Short mmCIF file of C-alpha atoms and ligand atoms in Angstrom, two decimals:
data_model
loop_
_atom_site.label_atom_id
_atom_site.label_comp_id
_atom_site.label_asym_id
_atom_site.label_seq_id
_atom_site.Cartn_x
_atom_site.Cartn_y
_atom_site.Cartn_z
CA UNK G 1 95.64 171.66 222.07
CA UNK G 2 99.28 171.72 221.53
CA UNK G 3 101.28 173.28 224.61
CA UNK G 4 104.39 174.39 222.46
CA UNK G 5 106.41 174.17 225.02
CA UNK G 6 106.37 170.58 225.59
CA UNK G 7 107.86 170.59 222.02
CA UNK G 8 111.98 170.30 222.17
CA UNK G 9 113.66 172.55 219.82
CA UNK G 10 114.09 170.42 216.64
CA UNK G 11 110.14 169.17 216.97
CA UNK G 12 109.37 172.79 217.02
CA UNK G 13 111.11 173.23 213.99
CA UNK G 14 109.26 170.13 212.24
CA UNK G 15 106.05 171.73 213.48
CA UNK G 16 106.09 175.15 212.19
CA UNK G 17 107.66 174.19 208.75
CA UNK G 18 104.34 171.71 208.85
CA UNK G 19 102.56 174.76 209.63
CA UNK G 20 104.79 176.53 206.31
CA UNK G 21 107.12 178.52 208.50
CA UNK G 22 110.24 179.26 207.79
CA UNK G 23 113.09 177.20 210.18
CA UNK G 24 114.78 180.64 211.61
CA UNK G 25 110.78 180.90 212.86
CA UNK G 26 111.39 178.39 215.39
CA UNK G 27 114.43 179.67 217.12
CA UNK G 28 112.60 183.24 217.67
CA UNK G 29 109.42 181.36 219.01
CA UNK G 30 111.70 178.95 221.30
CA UNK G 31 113.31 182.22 222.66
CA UNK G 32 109.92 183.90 223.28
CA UNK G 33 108.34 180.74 225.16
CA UNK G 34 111.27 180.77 227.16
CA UNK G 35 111.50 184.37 228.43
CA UNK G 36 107.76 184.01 229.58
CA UNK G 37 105.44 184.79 227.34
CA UNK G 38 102.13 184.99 228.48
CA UNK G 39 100.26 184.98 225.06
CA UNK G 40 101.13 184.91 221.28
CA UNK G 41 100.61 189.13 220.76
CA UNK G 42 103.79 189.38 222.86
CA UNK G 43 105.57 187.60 220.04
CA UNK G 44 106.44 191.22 218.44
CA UNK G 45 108.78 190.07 215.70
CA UNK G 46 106.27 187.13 214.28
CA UNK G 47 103.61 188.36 212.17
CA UNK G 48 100.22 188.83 212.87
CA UNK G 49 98.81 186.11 210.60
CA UNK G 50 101.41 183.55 211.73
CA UNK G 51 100.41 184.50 215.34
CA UNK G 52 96.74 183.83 214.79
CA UNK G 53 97.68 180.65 212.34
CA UNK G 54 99.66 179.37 215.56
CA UNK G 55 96.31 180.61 218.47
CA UNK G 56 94.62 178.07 216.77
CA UNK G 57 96.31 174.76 217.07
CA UNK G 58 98.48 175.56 220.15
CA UNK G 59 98.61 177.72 223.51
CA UNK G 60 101.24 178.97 225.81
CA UNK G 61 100.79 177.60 228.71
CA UNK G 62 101.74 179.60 232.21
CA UNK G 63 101.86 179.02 235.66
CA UNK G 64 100.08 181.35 238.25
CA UNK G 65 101.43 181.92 241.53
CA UNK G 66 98.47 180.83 244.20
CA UNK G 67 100.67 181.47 247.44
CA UNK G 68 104.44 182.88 247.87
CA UNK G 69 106.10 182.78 251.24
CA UNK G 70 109.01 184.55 251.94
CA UNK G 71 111.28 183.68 254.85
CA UNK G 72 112.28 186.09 257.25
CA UNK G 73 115.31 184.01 258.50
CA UNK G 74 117.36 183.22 254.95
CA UNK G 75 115.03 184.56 252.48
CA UNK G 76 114.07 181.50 250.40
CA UNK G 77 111.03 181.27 248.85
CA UNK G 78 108.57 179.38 248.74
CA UNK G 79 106.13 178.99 245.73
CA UNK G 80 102.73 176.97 245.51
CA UNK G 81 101.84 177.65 241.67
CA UNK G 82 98.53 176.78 240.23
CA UNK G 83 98.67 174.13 237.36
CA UNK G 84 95.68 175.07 234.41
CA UNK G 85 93.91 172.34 235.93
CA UNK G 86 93.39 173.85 239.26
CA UNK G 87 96.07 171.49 240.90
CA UNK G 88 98.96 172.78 242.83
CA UNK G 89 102.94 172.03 243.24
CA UNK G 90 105.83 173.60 245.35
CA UNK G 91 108.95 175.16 244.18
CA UNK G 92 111.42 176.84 246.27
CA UNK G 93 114.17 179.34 245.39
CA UNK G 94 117.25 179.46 247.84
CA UNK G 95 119.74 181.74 247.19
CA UNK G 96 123.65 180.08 247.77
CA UNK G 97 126.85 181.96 247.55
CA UNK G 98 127.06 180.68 244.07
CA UNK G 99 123.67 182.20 242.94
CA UNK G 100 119.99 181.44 243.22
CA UNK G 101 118.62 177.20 243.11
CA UNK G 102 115.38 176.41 242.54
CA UNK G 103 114.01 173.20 243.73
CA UNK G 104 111.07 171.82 241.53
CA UNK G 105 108.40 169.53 241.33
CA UNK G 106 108.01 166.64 238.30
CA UNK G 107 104.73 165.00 239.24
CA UNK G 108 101.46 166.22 241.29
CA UNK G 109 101.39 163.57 244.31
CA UNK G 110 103.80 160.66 244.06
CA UNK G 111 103.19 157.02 244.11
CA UNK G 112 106.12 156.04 245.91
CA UNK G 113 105.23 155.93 249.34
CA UNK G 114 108.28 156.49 251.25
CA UNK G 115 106.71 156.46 254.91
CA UNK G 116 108.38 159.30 255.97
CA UNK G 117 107.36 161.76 252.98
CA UNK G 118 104.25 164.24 253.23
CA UNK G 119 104.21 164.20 248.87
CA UNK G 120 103.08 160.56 248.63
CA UNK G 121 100.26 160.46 251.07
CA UNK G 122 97.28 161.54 248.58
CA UNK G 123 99.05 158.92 246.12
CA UNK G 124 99.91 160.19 242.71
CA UNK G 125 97.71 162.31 240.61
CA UNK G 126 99.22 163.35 237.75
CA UNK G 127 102.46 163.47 235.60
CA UNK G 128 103.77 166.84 234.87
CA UNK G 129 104.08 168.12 231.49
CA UNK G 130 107.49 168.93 230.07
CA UNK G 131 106.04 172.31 229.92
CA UNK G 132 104.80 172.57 233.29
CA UNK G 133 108.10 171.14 234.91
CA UNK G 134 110.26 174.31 232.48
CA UNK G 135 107.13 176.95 234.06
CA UNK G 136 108.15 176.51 237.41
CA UNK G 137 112.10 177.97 236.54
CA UNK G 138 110.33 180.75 234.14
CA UNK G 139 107.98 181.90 236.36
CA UNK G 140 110.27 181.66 239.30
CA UNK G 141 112.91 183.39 238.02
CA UNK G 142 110.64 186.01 236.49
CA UNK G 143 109.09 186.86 240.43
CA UNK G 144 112.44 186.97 241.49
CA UNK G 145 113.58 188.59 238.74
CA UNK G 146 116.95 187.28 239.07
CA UNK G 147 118.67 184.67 236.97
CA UNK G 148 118.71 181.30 238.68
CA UNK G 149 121.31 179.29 237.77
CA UNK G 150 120.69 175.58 239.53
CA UNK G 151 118.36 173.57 239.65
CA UNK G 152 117.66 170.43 241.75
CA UNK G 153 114.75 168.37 241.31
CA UNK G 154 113.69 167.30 244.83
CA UNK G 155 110.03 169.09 244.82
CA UNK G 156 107.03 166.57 244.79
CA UNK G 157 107.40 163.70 243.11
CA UNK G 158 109.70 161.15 241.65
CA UNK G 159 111.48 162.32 238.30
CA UNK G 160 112.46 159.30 236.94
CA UNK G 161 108.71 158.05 237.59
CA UNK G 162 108.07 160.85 234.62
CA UNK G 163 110.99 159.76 233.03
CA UNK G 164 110.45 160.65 229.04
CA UNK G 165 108.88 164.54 229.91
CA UNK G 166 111.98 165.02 232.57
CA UNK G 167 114.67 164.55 229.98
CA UNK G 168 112.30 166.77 227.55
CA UNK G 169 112.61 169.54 230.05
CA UNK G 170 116.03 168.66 230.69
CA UNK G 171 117.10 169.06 226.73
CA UNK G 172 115.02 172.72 227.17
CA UNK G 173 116.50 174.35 230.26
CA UNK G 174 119.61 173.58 228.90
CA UNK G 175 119.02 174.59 225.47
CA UNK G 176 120.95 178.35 224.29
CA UNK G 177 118.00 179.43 223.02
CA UNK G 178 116.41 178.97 226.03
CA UNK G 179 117.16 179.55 229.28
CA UNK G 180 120.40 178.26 228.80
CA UNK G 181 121.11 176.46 232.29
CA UNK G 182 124.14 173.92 232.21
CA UNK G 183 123.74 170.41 233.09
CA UNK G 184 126.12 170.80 235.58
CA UNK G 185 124.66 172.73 237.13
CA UNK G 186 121.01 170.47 237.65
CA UNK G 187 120.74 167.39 239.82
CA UNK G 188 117.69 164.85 239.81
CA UNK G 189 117.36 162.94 242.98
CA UNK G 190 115.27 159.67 242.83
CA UNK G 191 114.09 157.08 245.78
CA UNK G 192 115.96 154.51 242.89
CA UNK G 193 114.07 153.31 240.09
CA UNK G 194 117.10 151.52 239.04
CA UNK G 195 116.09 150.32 235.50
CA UNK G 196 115.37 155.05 234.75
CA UNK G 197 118.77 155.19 236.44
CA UNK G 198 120.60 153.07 233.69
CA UNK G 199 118.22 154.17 230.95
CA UNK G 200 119.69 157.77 232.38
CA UNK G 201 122.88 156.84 231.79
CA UNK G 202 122.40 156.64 228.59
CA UNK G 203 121.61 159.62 227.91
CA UNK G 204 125.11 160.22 229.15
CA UNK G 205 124.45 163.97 230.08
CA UNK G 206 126.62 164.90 233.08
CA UNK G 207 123.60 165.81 235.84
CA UNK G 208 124.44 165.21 239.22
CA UNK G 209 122.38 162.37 240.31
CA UNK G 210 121.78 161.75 243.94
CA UNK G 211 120.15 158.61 245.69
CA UNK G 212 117.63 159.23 247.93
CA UNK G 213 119.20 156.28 250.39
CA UNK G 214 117.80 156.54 253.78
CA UNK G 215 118.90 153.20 255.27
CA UNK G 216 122.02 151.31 255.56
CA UNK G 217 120.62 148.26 254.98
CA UNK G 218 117.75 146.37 253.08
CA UNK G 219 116.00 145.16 256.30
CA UNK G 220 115.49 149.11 257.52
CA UNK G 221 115.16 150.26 253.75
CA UNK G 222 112.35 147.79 253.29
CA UNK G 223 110.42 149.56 255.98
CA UNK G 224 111.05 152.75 255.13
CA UNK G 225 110.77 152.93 251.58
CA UNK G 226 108.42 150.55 249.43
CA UNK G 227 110.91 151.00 246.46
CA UNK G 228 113.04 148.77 247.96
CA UNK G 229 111.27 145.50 247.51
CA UNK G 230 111.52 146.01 244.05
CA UNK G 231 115.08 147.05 243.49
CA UNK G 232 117.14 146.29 246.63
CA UNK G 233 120.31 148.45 247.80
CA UNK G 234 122.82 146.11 245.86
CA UNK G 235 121.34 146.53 242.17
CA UNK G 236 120.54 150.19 243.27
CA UNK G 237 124.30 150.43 243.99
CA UNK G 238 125.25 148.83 240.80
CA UNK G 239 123.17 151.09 238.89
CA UNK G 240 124.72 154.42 240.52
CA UNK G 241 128.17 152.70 239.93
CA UNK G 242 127.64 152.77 235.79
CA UNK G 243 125.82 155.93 235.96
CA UNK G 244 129.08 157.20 237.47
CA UNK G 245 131.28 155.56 234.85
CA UNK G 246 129.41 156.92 232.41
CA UNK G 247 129.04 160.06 233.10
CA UNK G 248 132.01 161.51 234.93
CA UNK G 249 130.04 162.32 237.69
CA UNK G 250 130.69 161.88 241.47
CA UNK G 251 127.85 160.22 243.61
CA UNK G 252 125.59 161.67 246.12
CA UNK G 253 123.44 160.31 248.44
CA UNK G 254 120.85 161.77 250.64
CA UNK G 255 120.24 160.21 254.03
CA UNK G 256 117.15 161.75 256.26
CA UNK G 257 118.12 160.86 259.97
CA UNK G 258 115.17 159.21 261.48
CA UNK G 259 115.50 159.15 265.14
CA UNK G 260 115.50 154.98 266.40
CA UNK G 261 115.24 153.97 262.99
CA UNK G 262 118.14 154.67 261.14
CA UNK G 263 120.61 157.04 263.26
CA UNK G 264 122.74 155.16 265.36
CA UNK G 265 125.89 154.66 265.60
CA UNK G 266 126.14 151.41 264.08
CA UNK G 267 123.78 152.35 261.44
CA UNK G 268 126.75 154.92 260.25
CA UNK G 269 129.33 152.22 260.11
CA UNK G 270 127.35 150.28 258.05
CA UNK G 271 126.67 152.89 255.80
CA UNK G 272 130.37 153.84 255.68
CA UNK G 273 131.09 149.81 254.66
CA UNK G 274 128.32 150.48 251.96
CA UNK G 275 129.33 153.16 250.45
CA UNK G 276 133.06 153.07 250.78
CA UNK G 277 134.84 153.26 247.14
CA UNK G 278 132.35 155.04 245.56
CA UNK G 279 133.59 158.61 245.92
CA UNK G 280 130.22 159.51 247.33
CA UNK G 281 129.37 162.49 249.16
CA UNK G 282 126.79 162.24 251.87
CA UNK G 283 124.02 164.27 252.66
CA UNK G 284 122.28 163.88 255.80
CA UNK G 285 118.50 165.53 256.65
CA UNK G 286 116.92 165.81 259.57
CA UNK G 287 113.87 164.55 258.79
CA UNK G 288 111.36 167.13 258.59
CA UNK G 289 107.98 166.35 260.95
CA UNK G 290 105.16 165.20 259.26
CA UNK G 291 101.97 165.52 260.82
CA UNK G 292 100.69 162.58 259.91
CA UNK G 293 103.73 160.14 260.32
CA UNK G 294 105.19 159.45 263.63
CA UNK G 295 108.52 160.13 262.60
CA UNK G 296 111.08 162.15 264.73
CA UNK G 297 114.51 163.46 264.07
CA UNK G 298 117.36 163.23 266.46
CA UNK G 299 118.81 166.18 268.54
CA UNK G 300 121.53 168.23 267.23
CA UNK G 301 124.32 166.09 268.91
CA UNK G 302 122.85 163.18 267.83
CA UNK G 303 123.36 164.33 263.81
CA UNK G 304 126.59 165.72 264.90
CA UNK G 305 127.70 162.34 266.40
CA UNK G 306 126.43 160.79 263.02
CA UNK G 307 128.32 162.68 260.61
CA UNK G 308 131.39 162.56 262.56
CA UNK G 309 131.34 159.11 262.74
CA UNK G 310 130.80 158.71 258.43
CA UNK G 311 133.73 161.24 258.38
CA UNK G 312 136.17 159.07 260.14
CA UNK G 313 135.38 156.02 258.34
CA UNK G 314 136.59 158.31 255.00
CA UNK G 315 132.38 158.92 254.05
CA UNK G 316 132.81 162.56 253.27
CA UNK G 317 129.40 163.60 254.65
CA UNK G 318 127.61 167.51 255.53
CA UNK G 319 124.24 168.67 257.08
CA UNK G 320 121.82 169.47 254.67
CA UNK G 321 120.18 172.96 255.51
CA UNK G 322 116.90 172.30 256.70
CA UNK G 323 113.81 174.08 254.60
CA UNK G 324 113.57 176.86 257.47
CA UNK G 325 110.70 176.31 259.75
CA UNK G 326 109.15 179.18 258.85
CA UNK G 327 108.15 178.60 255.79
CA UNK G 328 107.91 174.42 255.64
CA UNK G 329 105.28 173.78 257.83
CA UNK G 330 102.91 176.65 256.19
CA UNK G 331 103.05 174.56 252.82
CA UNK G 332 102.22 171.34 254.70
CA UNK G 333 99.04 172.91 255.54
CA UNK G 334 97.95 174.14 251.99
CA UNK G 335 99.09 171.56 250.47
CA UNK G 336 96.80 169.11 253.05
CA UNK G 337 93.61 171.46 252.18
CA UNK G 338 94.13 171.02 248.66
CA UNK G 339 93.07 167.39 249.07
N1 LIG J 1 111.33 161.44 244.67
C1 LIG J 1 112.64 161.98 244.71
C2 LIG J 1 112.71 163.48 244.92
C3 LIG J 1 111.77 164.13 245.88
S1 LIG J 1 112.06 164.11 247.61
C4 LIG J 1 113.47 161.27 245.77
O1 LIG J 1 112.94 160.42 246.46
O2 LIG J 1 114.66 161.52 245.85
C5 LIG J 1 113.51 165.00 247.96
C6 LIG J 1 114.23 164.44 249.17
O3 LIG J 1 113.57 164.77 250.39
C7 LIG J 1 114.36 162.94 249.14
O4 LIG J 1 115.64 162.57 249.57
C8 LIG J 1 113.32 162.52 250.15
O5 LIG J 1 113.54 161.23 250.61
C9 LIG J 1 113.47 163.60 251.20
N2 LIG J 1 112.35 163.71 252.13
C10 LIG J 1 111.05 163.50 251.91
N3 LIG J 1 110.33 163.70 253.03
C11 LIG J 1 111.19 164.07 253.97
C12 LIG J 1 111.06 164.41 255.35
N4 LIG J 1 109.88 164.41 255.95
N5 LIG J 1 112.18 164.74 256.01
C13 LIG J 1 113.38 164.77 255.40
N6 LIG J 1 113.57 164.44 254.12
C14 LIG J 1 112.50 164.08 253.40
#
């Protein structure tokens, strides 16, 4: 069965006129599917007999909230939606002075096996559907029932590992049919799969794209993140360089502060020589504890000391808000029972 909202706009069109619908069909179905829709009969303006024509072939396919944690200290939210297929993913809604961001998932698991993530430990399962990725903003933004208006995607998984349904959804959530969100206003973040990153390029849509870096070196990324030994920090570099170029876009890297690993003070001037000339911002995380990874961030002073030091080597660089504790480590737990 056809989940017609893995269709973009124009292959909607294709589909209903090969279904002998009219073309103005598919811009009142796109609109439905992307307020929510839980089943055709809500469809009000398409005909009965075109409703029942389309039940056959195709579904509309929703997302059902399993768990939703609120947090008392900043109010984000916290999502674990149920996928048809009885799997689960996270999203999480935090609300900026600019408006509300929602941070979603592209894959169930993740193959990528950073050491010090909780999302690759199970391994991958499953790619998300173009459809499933778009749910997560409808049904978000339908609980909240607020408009969101960013998104990053930094949930589970690695986007450009899903490449093809990612720039599907992408095309969708920005489409002004839909729900109309402006590429400047979404960011991917990837661990670097440098030959997606080009291929991105390409596509020459002006995302922000941010590099999940983690190490100023190859000899620390290598143990940290398994990506590296296929596309080390240079070519990664190289890669965010023409994705820059071609897209207008300034640079931003993510850098979770490991404490011993990859937080001294030396470790910041190396990553200041790195990165210097290409007008990147840095963010810095304190990594978050995972129970099953010895991994341990750094005291407040130390992350102070860190940033400080970036800043007066010319690295503009900020503290990521943490995911607030009382909601993170709640997730962890679900998540872990799932599998
Ligand atoms: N696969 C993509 C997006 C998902 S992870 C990527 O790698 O960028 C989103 C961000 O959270 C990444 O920068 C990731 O490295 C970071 N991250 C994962 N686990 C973390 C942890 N325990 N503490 C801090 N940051 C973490």
């Amino acid at each position: 069965m056809i989940d017609l909202k893995d269709f973009e706009y124009d292959e909607l069109m294709e589909f209903l006129t090969e279904q002998g619908e009219k073309k103005f069909r598919a811009e009142q179905i796109f609109s439905w599917l992307h307020k929510g829709i839980r089943s055709y009969e809500e469809m009000t303006n398409i005909s009965k007999a075109t409703r029942e024509k389309l039940e056959k072939i195709s579904y509309v396919s929703t997302l059902k909230i399993r768990e939703k944690y609120v947090s008392k200290l900043d109010g984000t939210v916290k999502y674990l939606f149920e996928l048809p297929d009885g799997n689960c993913i996270e999203s999480v809604v935090m609300r900026y002075h600019h408006g509300l961001t929602i941070c979603i998932s592209s894959q169930v698991g993740c193959c990528m096996g950073c050491r010090f993530c909780a999302s690759t430990i199970g391994g991958l399962y499953r790619n998300l559907t173009a459809g499933e990725i778009l749910n997560q903003v409808i049904f978000a933004q339908e609980d909240m029932g607020e408009r969101i208006s960013n998104i990053v995607m930094m949930g589970i998984g690695e986007p450009l590992d899903n490449y093809e349904n990612v720039v599907r959804f992408l095309h969708n959530v920005n489409h002004e049919k839909g729900i109309n969100i402006g590429y400047r206003h979404i960011t991917i973040s990837t661990c670097g799969v440098v030959p997606k990153i080009y291929e991105l390029a390409k596509e020459n849509l002006p995302i922000t794209l941010t590099i999940s870096l983690h190490a100023p070196n190859n000899e620390i990324r290598d143990k940290i993140m398994p990506v590296n030994h296929a596309y080390k920090i240079e070519e990664l570099l190289k890669a965010c360089g023409v994705y820059a170029e071609t897209t207008n876009r300034r640079l931003s890297f993510e850098y979770s502060l490991i404490h011993g690993v990859n937080d001294s003070e030396e470790n910041a001037v190396e990553l200041a020589k790195l990165l210097r000339g290409l007008h990147a911002h840095v963010n810095l995380i304190p990594v978050n504890r995972v129970e099953e990874r010895d991994f341990r961030k750094g005291s407040a002073g130390d992350i102070r000391k860190f940033q400080n030091k970036l800043t007066e080597l010319g690295i503009n660089a900020t503290v990521r808000r943490e995911l607030v504790s009382d909601i993170s480590a709640k997730c962890l737990k679900i998540r872990k029972n799932k599998s």
